[in-house]
mmCIF file of C-alpha atoms (C1' of nucleotides) in Angstrom:
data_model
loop_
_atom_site.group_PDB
_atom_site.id
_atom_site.type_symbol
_atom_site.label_atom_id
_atom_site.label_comp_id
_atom_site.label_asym_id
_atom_site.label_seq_id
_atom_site.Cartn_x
_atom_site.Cartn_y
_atom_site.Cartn_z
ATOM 1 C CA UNK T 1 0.000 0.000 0.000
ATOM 2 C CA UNK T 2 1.701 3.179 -1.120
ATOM 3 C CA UNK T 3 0.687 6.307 0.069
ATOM 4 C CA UNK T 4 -0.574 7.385 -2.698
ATOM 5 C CA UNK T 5 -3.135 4.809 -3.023
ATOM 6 C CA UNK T 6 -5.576 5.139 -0.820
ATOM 7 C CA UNK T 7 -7.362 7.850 -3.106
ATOM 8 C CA UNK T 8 -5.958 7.292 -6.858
ATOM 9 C CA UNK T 9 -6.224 3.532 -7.232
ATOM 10 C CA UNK T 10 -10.037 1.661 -7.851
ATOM 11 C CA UNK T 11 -12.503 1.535 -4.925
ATOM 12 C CA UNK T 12 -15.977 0.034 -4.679
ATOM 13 C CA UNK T 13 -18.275 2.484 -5.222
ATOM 14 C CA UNK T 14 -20.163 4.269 -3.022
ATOM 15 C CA UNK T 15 -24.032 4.935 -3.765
ATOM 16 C CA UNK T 16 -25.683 7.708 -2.911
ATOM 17 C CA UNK T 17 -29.465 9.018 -3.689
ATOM 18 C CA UNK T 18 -29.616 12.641 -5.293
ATOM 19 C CA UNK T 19 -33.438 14.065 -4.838
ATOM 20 C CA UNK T 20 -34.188 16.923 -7.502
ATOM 21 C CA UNK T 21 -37.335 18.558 -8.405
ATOM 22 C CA UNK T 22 -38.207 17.799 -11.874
ATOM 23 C CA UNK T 23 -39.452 21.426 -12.731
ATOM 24 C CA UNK T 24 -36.160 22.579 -11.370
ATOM 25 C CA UNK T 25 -33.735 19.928 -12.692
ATOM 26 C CA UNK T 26 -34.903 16.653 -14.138
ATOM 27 C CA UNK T 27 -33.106 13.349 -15.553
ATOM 28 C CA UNK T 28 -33.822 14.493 -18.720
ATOM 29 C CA UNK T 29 -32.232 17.884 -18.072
ATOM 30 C CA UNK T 30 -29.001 15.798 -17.247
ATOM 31 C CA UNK T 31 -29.401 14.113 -20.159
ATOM 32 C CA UNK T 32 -28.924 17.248 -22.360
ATOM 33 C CA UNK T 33 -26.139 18.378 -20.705
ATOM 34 C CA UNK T 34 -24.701 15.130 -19.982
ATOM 35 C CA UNK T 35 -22.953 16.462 -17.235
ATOM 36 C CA UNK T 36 -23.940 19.291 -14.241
ATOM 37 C CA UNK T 37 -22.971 20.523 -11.350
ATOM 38 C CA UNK T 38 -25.488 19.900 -8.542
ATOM 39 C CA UNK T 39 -25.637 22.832 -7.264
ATOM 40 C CA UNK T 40 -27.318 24.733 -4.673
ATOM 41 C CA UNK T 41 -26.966 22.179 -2.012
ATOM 42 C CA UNK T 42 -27.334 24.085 1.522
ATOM 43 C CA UNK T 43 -27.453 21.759 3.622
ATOM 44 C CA UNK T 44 -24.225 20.470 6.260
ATOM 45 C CA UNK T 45 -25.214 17.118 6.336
ATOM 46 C CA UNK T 46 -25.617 17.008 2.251
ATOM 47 C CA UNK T 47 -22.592 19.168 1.656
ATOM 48 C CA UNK T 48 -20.515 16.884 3.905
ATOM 49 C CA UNK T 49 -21.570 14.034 1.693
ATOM 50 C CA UNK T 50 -20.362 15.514 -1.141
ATOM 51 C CA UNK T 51 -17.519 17.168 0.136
ATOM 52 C CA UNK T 52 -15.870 14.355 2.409
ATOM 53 C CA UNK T 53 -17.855 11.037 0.951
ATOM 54 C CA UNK T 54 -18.223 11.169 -2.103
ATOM 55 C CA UNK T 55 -15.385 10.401 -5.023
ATOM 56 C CA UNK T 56 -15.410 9.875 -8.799
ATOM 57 C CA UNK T 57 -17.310 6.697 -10.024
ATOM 58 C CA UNK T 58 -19.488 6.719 -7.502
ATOM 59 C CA UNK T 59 -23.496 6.000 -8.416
ATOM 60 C CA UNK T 60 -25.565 8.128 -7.746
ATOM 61 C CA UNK T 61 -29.570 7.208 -8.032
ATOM 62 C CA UNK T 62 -31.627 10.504 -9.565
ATOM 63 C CA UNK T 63 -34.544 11.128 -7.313
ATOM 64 C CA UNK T 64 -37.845 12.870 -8.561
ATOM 65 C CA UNK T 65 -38.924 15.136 -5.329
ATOM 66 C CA UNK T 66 -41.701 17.312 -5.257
ATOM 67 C CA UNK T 67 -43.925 15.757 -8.048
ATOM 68 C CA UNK T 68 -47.011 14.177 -8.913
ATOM 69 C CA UNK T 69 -44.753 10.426 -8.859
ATOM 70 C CA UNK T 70 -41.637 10.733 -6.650
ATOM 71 C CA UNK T 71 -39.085 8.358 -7.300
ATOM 72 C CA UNK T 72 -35.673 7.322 -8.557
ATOM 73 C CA UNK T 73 -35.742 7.853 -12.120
ATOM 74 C CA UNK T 74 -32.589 6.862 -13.521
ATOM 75 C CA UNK T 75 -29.066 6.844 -12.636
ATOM 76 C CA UNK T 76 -26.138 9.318 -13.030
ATOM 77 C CA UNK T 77 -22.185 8.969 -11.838
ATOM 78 C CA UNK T 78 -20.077 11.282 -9.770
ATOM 79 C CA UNK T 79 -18.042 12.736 -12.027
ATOM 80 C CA UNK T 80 -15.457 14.431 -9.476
ATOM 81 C CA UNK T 81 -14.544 15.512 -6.184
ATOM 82 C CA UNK T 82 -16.248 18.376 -4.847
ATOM 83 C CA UNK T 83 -14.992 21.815 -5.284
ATOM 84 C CA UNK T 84 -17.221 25.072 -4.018
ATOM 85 C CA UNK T 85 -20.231 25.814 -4.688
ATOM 86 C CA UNK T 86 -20.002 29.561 -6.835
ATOM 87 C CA UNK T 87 -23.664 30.000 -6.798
ATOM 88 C CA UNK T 88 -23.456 30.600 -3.312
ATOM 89 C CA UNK T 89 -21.433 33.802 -3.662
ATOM 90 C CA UNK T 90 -23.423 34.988 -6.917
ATOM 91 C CA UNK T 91 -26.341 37.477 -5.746
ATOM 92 C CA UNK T 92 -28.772 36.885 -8.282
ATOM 93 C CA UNK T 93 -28.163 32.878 -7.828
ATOM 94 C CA UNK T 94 -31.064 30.818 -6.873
ATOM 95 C CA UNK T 95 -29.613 30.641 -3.828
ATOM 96 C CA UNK T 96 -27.629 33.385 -2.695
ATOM 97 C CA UNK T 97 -25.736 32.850 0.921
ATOM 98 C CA UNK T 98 -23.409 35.688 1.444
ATOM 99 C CA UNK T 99 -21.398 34.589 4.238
ATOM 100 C CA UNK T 100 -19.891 32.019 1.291
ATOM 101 C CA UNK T 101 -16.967 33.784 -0.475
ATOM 102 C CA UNK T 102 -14.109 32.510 -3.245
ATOM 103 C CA UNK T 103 -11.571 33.080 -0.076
ATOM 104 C CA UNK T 104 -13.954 30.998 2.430
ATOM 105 C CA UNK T 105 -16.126 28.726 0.558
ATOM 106 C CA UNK T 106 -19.139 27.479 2.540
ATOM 107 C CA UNK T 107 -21.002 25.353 0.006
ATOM 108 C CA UNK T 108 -19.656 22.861 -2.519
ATOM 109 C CA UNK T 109 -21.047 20.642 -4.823
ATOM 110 C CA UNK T 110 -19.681 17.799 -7.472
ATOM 111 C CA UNK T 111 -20.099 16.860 -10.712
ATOM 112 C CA UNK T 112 -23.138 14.466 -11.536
ATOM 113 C CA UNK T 113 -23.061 12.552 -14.913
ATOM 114 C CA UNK T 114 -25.460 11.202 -16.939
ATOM 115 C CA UNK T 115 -25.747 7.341 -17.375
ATOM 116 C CA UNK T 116 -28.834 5.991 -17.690
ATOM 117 C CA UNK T 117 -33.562 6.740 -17.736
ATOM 118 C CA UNK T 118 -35.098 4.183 -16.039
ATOM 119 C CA UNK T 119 -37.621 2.231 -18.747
ATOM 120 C CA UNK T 120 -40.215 1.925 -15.075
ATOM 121 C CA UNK T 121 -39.523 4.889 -12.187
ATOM 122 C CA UNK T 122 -38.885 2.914 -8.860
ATOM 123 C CA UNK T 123 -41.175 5.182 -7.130
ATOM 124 C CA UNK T 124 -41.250 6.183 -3.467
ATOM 125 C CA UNK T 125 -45.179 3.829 -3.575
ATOM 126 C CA UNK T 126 -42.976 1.292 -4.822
ATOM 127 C CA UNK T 127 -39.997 1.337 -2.590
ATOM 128 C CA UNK T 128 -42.532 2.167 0.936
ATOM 129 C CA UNK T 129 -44.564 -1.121 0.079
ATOM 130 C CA UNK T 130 -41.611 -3.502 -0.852
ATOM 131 C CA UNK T 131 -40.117 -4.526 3.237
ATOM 132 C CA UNK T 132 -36.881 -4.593 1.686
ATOM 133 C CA UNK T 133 -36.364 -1.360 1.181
ATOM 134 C CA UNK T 134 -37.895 -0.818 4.808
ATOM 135 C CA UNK T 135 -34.762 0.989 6.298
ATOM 136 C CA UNK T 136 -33.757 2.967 3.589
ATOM 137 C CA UNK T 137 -33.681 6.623 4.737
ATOM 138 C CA UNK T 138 -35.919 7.542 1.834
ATOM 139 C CA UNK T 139 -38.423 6.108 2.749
ATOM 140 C CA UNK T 140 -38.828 7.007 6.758
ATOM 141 C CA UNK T 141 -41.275 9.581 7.947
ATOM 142 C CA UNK T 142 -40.034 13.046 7.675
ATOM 143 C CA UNK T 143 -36.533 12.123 6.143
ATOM 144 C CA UNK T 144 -35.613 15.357 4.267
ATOM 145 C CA UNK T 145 -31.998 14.968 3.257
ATOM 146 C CA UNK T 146 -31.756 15.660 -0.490
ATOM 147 C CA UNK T 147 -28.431 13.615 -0.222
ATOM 148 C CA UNK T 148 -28.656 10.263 1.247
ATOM 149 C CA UNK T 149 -26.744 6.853 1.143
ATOM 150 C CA UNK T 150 -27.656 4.002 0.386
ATOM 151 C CA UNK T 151 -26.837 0.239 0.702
ATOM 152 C CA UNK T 152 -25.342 -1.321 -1.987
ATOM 153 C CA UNK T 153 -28.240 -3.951 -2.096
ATOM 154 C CA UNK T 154 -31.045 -1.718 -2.111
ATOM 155 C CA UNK T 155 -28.996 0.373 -4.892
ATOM 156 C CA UNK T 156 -28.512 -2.805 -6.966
ATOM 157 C CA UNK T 157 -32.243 -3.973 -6.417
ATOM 158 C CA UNK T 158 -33.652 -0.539 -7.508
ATOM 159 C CA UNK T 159 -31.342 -0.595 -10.475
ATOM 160 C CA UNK T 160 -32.232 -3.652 -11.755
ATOM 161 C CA UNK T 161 -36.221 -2.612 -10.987
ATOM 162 C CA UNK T 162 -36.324 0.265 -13.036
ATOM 163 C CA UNK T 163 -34.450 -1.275 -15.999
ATOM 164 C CA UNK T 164 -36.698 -3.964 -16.176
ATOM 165 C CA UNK T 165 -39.259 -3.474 -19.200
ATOM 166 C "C1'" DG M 1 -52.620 23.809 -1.625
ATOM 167 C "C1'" DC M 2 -52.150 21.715 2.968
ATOM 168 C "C1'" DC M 3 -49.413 20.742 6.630
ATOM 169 C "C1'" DA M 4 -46.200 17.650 9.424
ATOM 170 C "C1'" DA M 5 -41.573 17.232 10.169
ATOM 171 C "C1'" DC M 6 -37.449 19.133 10.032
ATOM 172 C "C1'" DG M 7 -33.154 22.398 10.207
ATOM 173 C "C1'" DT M 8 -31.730 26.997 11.321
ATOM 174 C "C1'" DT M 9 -31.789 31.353 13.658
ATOM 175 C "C1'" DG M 10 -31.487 34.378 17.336
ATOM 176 C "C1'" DG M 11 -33.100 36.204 21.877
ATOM 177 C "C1'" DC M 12 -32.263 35.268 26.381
ATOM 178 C "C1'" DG G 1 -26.924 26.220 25.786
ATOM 179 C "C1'" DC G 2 -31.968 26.321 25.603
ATOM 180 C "C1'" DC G 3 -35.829 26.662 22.894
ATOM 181 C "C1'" DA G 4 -39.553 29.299 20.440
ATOM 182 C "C1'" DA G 5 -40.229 31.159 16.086
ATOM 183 C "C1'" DC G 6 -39.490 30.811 11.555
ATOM 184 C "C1'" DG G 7 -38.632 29.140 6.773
ATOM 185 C "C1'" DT G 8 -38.215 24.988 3.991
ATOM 186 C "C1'" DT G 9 -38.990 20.336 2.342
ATOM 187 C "C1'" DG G 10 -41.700 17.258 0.160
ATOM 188 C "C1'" DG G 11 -45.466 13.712 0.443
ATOM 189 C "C1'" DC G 12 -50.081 13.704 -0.119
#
DNA sequence: GCCAACGTTGGC
DNA sequence: GCCAACGTTGGC
């Protein structure tokens, strides 16, 4: 183990569910531009995520919040480590928060890629009746993070739900 | 649009 | 450090 190793060299991947309103930013805006920053993330818990958890490859499930059928959608990649958050600085932002500056960034946000629409939405109906998914945070009473973990088996379960014709 | 649950703010 | 008031989230 070199030192240099512990970051640059392959890891298992970390998942991770992203929530998004659609008539903000949808999977099929990412799918335009292929690649986005998520930002406007103000949140400490959601910011840590992406600031200390979260690396490159990482999958990242696209959450539909807000909306007639909430649910994962599709899935995108993290497509770097996080880096600040400009927006936040940026007075006519959507979401200005002036104690953020260039010199002391508050916010940050990464990269989120594009991979993949789900043919069938997993929705949140979906994922509250199925008792394997009964400790994912998404699905507990009141659980707001817009950033969440997730177990590799309920990310691999969801995954191959929603591709499923 | 309603409203419960939550995170943040600020007076004390 | 407590906690009431407030603004926000997000399912329904």
């Amino acid at each position: 183990m070199t030192a240099s190793s512990t970051r640059s060299t392959a890891h298992e991947p970390h998942y991770w569910l992203m929530k998004s309103e659609p008539s903000c930013f949808s999977i099929d805006d990412l799918k335009k531009a292929k690649i986005a920053p998520w930002d406007g993330v103000r949140n400490y818990q959601a910011r840590n995520y992406m600031r200390d958890d979260m690396r490159t490859g990482d999958i990242v499930l696209f959450y539909h919040s807000n909306c007639a059928e909430p649910g994962v959608v599709g899935v995108a990649s993290v497509a770097g480590e996080a880096y600040p958050d400009h927006t936040a600085w940026d007075p006519h932002s959507e979401h200005p928060d002036p104690r953020s500056t260039p010199e002391r960034p508050l916010w940050y946000m990464v990269d989120v890629a594009y991979v993949d629409t789900f043919a069938k939405p997993v929705t949140l109906r979906i994922l509250k009746a199925d008792p394997f998914f009964a400790n994912m945070l998404v699905v507990q009473r009141g659980q707001r993070l817009s950033i969440q973990p997730v177990e590799k088996r309920h990310a691999k379960r969801i995954i191959s739900l929603g591709m499923r014709k």
